[in-house]
mmCIF file of C-alpha atoms in Angstrom:
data_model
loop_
_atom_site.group_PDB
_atom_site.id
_atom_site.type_symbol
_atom_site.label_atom_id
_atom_site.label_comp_id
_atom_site.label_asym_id
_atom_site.label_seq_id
_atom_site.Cartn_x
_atom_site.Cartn_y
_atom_site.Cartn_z
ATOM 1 C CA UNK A 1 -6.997 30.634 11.668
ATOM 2 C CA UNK A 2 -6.611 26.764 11.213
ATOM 3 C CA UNK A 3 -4.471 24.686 14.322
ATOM 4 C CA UNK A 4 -1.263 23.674 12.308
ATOM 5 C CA UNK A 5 -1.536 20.282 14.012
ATOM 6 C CA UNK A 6 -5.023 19.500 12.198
ATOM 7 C CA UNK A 7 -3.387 19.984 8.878
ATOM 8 C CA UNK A 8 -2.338 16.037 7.609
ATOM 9 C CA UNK A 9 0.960 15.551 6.707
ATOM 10 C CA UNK A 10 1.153 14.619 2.909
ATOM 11 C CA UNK A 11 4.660 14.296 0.790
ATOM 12 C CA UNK A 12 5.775 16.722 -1.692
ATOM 13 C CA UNK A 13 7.000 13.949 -3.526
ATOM 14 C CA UNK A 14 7.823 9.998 -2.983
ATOM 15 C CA UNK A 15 10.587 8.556 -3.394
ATOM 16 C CA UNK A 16 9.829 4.500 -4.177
ATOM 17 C CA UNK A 17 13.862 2.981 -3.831
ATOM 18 C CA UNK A 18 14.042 -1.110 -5.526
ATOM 19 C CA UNK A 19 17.264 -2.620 -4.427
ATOM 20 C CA UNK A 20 17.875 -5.289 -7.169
ATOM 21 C CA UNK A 21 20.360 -7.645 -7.975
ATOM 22 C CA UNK A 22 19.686 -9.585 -11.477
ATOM 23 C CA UNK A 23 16.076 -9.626 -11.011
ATOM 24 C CA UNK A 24 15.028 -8.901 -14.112
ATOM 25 C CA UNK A 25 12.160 -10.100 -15.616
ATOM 26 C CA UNK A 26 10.433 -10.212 -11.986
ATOM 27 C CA UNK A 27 10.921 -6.633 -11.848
ATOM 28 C CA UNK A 28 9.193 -5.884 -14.445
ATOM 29 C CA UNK A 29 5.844 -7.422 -12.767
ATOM 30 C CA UNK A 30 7.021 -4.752 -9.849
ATOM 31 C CA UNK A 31 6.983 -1.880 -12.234
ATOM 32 C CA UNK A 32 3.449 -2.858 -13.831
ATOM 33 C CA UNK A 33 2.014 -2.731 -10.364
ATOM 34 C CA UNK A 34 3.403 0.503 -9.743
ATOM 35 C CA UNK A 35 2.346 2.092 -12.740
ATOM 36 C CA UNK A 36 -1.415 1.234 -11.528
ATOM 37 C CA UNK A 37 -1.356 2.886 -8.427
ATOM 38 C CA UNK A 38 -4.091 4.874 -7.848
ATOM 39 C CA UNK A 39 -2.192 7.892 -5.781
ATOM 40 C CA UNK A 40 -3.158 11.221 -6.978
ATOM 41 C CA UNK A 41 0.313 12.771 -5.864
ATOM 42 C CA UNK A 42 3.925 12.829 -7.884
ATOM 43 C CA UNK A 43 6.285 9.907 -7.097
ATOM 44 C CA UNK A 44 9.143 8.595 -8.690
ATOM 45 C CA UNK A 45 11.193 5.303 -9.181
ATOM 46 C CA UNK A 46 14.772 4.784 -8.180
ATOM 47 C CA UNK A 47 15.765 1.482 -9.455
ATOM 48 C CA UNK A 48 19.086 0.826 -7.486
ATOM 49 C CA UNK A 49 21.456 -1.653 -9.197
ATOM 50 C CA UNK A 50 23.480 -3.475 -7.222
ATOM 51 C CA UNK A 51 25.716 -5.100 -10.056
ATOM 52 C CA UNK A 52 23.439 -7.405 -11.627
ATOM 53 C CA UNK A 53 24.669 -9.091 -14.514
ATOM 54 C CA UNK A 54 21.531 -9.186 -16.929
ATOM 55 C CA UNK A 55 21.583 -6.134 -18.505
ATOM 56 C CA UNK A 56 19.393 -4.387 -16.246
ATOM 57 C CA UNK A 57 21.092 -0.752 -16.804
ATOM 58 C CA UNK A 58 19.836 -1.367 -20.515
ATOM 59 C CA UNK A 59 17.008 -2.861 -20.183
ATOM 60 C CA UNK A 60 15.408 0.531 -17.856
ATOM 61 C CA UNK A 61 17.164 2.857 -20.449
ATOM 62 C CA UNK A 62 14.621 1.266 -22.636
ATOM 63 C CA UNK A 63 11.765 0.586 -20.564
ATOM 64 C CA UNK A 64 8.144 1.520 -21.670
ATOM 65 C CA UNK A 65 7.393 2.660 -17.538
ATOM 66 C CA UNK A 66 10.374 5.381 -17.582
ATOM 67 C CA UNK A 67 8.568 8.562 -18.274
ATOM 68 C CA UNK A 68 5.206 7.367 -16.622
ATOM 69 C CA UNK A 69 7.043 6.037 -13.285
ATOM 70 C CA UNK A 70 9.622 9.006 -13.291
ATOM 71 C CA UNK A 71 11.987 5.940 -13.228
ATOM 72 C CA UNK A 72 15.694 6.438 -12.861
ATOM 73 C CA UNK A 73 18.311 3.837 -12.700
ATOM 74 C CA UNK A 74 21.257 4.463 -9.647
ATOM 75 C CA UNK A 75 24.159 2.553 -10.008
ATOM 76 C CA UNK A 76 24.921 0.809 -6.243
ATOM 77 C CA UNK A 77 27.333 -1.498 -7.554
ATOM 78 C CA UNK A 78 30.475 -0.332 -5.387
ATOM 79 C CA UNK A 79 29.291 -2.427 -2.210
ATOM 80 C CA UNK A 80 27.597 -5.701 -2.665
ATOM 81 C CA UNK A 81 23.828 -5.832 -0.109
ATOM 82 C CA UNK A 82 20.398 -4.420 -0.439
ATOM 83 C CA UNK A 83 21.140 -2.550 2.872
ATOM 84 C CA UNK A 84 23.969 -0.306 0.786
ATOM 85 C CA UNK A 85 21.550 -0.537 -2.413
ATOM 86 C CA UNK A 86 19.122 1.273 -0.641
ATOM 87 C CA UNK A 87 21.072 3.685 1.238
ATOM 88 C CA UNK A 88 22.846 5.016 -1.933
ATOM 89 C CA UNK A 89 19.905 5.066 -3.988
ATOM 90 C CA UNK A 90 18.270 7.477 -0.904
ATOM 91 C CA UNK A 91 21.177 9.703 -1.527
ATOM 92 C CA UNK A 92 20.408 10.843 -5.055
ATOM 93 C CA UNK A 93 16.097 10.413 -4.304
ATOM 94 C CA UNK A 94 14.585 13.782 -4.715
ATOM 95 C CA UNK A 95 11.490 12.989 -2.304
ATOM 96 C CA UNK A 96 10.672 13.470 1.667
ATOM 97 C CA UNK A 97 9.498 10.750 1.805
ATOM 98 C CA UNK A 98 11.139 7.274 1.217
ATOM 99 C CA UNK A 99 9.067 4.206 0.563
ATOM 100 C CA UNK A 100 11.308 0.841 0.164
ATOM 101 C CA UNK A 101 9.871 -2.333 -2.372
ATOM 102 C CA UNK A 102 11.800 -5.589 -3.362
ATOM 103 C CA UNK A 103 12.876 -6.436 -7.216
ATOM 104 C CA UNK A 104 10.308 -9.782 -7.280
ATOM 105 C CA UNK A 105 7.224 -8.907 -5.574
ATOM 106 C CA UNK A 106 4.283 -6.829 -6.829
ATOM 107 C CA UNK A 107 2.144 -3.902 -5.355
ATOM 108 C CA UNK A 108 -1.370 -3.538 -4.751
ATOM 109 C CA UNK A 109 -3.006 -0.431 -6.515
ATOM 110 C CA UNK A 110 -3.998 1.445 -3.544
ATOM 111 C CA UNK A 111 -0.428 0.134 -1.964
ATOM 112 C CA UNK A 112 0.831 3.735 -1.882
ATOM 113 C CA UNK A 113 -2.017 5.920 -1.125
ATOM 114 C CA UNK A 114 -2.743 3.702 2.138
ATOM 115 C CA UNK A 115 1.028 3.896 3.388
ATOM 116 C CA UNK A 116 0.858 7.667 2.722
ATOM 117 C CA UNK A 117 -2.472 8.224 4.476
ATOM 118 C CA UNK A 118 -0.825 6.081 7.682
ATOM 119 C CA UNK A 119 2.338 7.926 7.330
ATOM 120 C CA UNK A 120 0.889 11.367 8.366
ATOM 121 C CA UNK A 121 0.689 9.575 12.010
ATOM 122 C CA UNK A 122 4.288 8.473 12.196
ATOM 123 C CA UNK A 123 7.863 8.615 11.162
ATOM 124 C CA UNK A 124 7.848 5.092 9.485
ATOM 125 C CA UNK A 125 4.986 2.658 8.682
ATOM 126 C CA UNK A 126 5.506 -0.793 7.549
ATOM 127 C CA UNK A 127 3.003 -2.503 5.071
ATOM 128 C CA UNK A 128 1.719 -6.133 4.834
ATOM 129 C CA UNK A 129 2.201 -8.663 2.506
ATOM 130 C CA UNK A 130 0.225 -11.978 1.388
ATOM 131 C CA UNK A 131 2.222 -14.998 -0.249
ATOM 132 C CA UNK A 132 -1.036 -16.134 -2.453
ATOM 133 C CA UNK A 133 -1.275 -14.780 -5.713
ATOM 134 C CA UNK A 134 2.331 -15.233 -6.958
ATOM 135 C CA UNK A 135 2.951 -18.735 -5.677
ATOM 136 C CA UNK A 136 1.638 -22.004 -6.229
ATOM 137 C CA UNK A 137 -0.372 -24.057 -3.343
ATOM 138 C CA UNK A 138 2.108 -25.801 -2.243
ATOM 139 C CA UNK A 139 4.909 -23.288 -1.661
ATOM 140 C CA UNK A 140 1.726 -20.883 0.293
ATOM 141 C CA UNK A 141 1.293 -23.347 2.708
ATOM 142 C CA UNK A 142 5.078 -24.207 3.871
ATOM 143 C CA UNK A 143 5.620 -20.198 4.416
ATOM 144 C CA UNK A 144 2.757 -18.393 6.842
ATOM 145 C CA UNK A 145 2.353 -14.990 6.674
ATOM 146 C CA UNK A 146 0.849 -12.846 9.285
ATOM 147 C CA UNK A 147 -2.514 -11.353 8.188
ATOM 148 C CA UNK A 148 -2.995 -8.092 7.450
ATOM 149 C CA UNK A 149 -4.179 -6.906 10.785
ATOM 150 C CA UNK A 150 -1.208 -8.755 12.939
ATOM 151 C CA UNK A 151 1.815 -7.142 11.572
ATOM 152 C CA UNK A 152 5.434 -8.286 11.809
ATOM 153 C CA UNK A 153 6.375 -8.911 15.675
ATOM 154 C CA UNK A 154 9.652 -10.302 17.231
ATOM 155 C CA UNK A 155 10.417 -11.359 20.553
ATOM 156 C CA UNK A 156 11.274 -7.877 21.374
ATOM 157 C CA UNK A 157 9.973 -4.723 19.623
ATOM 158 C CA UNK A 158 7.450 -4.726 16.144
ATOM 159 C CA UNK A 159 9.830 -4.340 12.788
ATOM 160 C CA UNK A 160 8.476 -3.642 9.135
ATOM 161 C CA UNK A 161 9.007 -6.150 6.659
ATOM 162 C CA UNK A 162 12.113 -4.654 4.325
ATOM 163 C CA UNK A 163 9.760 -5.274 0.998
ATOM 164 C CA UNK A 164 7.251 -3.160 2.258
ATOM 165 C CA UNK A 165 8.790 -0.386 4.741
ATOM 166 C CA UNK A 166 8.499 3.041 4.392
ATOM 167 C CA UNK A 167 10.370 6.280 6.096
ATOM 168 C CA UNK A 168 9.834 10.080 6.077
ATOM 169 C CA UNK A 169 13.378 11.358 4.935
ATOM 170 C CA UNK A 170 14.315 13.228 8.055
ATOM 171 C CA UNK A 171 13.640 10.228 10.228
ATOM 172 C CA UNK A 172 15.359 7.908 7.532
ATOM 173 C CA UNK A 173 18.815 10.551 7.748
ATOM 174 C CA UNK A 174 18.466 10.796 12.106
ATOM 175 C CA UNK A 175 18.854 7.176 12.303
ATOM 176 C CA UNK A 176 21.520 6.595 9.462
ATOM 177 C CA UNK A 177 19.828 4.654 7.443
ATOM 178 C CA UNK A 178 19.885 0.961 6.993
ATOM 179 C CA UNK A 179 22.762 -0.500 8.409
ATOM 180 C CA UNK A 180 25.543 -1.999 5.672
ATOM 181 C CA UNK A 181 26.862 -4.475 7.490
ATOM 182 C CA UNK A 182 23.958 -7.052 7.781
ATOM 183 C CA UNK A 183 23.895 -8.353 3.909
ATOM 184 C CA UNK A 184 22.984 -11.707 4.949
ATOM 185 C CA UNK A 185 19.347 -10.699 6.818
ATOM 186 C CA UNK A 186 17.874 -8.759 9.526
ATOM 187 C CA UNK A 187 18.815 -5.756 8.295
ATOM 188 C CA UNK A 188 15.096 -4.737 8.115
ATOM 189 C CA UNK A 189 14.743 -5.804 11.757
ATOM 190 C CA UNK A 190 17.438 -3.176 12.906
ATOM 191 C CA UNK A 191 16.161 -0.039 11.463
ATOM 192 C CA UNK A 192 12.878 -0.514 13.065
ATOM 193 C CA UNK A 193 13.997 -1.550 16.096
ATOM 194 C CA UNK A 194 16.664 1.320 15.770
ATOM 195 C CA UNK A 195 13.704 4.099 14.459
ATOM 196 C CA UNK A 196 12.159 2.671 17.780
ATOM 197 C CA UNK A 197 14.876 3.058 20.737
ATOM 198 C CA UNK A 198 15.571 6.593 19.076
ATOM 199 C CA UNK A 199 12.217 7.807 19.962
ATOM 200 C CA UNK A 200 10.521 7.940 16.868
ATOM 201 C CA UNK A 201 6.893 6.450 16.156
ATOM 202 C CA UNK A 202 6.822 3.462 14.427
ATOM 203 C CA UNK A 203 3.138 2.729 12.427
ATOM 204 C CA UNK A 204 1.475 -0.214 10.893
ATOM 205 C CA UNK A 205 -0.415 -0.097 7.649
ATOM 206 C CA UNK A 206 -2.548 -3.232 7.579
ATOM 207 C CA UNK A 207 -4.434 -2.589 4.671
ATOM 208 C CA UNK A 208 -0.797 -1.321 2.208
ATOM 209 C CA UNK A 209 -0.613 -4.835 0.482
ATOM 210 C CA UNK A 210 2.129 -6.337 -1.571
ATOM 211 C CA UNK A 211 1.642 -9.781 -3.153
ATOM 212 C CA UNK A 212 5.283 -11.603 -1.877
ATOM 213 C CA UNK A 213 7.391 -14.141 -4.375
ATOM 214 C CA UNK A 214 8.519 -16.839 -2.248
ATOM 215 C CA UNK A 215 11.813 -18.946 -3.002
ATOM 216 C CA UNK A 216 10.946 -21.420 -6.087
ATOM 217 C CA UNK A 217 13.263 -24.386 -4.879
ATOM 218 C CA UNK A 218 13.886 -25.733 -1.623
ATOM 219 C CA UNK A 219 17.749 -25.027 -2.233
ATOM 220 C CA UNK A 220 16.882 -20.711 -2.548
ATOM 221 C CA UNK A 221 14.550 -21.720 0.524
ATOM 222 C CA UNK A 222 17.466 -23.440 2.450
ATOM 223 C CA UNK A 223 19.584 -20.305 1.688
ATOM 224 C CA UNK A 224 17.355 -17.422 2.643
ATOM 225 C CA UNK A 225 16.183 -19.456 5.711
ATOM 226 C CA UNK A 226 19.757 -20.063 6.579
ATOM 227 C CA UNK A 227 20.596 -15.807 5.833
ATOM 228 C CA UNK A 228 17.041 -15.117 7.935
ATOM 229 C CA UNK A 229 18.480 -17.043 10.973
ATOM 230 C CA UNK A 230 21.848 -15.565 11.016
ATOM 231 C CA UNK A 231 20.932 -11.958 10.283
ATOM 232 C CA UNK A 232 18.093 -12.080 13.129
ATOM 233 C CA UNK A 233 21.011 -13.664 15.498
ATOM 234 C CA UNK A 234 23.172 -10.789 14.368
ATOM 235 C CA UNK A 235 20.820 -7.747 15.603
ATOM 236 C CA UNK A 236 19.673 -9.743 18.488
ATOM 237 C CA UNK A 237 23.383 -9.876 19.470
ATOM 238 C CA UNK A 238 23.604 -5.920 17.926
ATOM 239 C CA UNK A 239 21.135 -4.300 20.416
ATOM 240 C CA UNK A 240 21.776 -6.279 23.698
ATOM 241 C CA UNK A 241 22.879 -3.521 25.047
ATOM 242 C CA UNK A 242 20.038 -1.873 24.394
ATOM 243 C CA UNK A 243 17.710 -4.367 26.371
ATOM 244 C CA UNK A 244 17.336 -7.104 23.657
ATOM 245 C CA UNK A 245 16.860 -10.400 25.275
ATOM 246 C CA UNK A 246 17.820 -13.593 23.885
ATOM 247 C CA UNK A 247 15.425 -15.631 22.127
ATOM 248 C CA UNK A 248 13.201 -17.906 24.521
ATOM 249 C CA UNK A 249 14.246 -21.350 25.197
ATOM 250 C CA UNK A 250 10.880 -22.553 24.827
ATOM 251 C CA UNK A 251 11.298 -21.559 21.013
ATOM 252 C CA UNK A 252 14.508 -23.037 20.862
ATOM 253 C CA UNK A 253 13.399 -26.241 22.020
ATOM 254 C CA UNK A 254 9.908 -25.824 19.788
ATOM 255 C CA UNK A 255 12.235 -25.513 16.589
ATOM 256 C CA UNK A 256 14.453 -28.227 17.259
ATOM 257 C CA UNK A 257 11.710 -30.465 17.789
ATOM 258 C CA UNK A 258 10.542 -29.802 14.422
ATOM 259 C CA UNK A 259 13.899 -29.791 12.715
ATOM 260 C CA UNK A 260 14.465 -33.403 14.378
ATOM 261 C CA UNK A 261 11.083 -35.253 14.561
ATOM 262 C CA UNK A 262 9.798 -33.774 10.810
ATOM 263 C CA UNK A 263 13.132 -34.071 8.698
ATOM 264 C CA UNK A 264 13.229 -36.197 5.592
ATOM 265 C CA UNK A 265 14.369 -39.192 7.793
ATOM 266 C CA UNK A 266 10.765 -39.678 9.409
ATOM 267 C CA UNK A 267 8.474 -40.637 6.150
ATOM 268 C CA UNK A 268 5.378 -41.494 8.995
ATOM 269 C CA UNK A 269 5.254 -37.132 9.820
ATOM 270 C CA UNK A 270 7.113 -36.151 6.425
ATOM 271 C CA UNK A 271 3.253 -36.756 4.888
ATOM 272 C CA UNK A 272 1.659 -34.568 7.244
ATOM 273 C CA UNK A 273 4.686 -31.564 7.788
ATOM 274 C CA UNK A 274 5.564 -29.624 4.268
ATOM 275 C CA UNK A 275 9.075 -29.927 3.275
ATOM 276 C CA UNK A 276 9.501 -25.675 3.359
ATOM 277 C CA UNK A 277 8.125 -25.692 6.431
ATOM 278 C CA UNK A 278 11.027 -27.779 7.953
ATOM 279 C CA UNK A 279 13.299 -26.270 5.826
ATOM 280 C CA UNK A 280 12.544 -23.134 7.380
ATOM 281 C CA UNK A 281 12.760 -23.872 10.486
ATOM 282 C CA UNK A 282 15.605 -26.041 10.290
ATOM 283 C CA UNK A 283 17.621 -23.756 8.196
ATOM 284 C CA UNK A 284 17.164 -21.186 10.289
ATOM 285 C CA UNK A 285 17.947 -22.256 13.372
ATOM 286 C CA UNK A 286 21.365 -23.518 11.901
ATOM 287 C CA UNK A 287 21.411 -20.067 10.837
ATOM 288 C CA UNK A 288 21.338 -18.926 14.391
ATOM 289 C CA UNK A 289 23.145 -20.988 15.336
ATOM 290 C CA UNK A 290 26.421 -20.047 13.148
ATOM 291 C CA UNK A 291 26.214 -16.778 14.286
ATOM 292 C CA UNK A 292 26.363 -17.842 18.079
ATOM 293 C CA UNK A 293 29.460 -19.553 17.234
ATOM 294 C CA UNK A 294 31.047 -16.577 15.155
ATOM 295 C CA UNK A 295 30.169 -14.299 17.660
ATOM 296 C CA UNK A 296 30.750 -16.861 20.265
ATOM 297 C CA UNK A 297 27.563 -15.863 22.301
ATOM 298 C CA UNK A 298 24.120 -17.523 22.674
ATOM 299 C CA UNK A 299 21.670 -16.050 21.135
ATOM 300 C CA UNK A 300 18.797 -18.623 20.998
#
C-alpha cells in the first residue's frame, strides 16, 4: 500500500482568472500565450470584466480561443479594482486551483505546468516575470526586475507578484481572498503576506515565466509608480499590528537622494540616470508619502 503523502498533489482542474479593464487588444497576446501551453491537464479561462468600455463582452463572445481555452467571460463590473475583479471571477471558477494573470502581459509555454509542479509543495506559489521581450530598450532599463531565481522580497515577508500568483482554492477561501479595498496597489502584497501570518506555505516558482508590459509613457509610469507607493504604504500601515515595521530610513533617505539629485533639473546626471528610473522612484515615494498624510502615520 502506497504512503498517501508520496502521492503529488495535481489539480482536477485550473482555474486561470484575468482581471481586465479595457485591455483589449493586449489581451489578446495573453490568450495566444495561453493557448500554447504545454500542460497536459484541463484548465479553463475566466476573463473577468471589470467595466471596460471597448467591447470586450463582444469581442470574447466571438473569440477564435473560446472553445480551445474553455474561456468564459464574468461580468465584475459592480465594484471598480482588480482586487474585486478577481475575487468575483473566483466565485463562479469551477477549478481547485486558482492561478491569477494580468490583461497585457503574456505567458511562457511551460508557464503553467511549472507553477503546478511547485504548487504540490505549497498553498500558493508566485511566478517570475522578465520586462524584455515586450518592451523596447529603453523602457527595460529604467524598470529592473528581479531574476528568476531572486523572487519578489519586501522589507518584511516575500509576496508574489499579482500578474503571476497562484492559490489552491481552499487556501484562496481561508484567507478571504484578495482584499477590495486596496484598488490603487499593494493589494498583491497583502494576500501573501496575509497567506503567510495565517500559517500557510508560501512557494516560489523561479522558472513559471511571464514576459511583463511595462507603462508606454512616462505619464502611465508616473501614475502606477505613484498607485505602487501608496498601496505598499497602505498594507505596511494594514499589518502593523501584525509586526510590520516601517520602511528603513536608510531607504528613505536613498530615494530622496535620487528623486532630488537626478530630476529633470540636473542635465549633468539626467545623461547618465533614465528618466523611468527617477520617475519611479520619485513617484513613488510621493506615493508614500500621501498615504502617511491620509493616514496621518509614517510609514517610510
Amino acid at each position: 500500500m502506497s504512503d498517501p503523502r508520496s502521492v503529488k498533489r495535481v489539480p482536477e482542474l485550473v482555474s486561470i482568472i484575468i482581471p481586465v479593464y479595457n485591455g483589449l487588444p493586449d489581451l489578446d497576446e495573453q490568450l495566444a500565450g495561453l493557448a500554447e501551453q504545454d500542460y497536459t491537464g484541463p484548465f479553463e479561462v475566466l476573463v473577468s470584466d471589470n467595466g471596460s468600455k471597448d467591447g470586450l463582452r463582444e469581442h470574447i463572445a466571438g473569440h477564435p480561443l473560446t472553445e480551445k481555452l474553455r474561456m468564459r467571460y464574468v461580468d465584475s463590473s459592480a465594484k471598480q479594482g482588480a482586487p474585486y475583479a478577481r475575487n468575483h471571477a473566483a466565485t463562479f471558477a469551477g477549478g481547485d486551483f486558482f492561478a491569477f494573470v494580468d490583461q497585457d502581459d503574456r505567458v511562457y509555454p511551460h508557464w503553467l505546468r511549472t507553477i503546478v509542479d511547485v504548487a504540490a509543495d505549497f498553498d500558493a506559489v508566485g511566478g517570475s516575470i522578465e520586462a524584455d521581450t515586450l518592451n523596447d530598450r529603453e523602457s527595460g532599463a529604467w524598470r529592473p526586475v528581479p531574476t528568476p531565481q531572486e523572487g519578489f522580497g519586501t522589507h518584511w515577508l516575500p509576496f508574489a507578484n499579482g500578474n503571476n500568483t497562484s492559490y489552491w482554492r481552499e487556501a484562496f477561501e481561508k484567507i478571504g481572498g484578495y482584499d477590495e479595498d486596496l484598488i490603487i496597489g499593494g493589494d498583491d502584497v497583502d494576500i501573501t503576506w496575509r497567506l503567510q501570518l495565517a500559517g500557510l506555505k508560501f512557494g516560489h516558482a523561479p522558472d513559471a515565466l511571464i514576459a511583463y508590459r511595462l507603462r508606454r509613457t512616462p505619464r502611465e509610469a508616473w501614475g502606477q509608480s505613484i498607485g505602487y507607493g501608496y498601496g505598499y504604504a497602505q498594507v505596511v500601515i494594514k499589518h502593523r499590528a501584525a509586526g510590520c515595521p516601517r520602511l528603513p530610513v536608510q531607504a528613505l533617505l536613498s530615494t530622496l537622494l535620487v528623486a532630488i539629485g537626478c530630476g529633470p533639473w540636473n542635465p549633468f546626471i539626467r545623461k547618465r540616470v533614465p528618466q523611468g528610473l527617477w520617475i519611479m522612484h520619485t513617484a513613488g515615494l510621493i506615493g508614500r508619502m500621501k498615504a502617511s498624510f491620509a493616514y496621518r502615520t509614517y510609514t517610510g
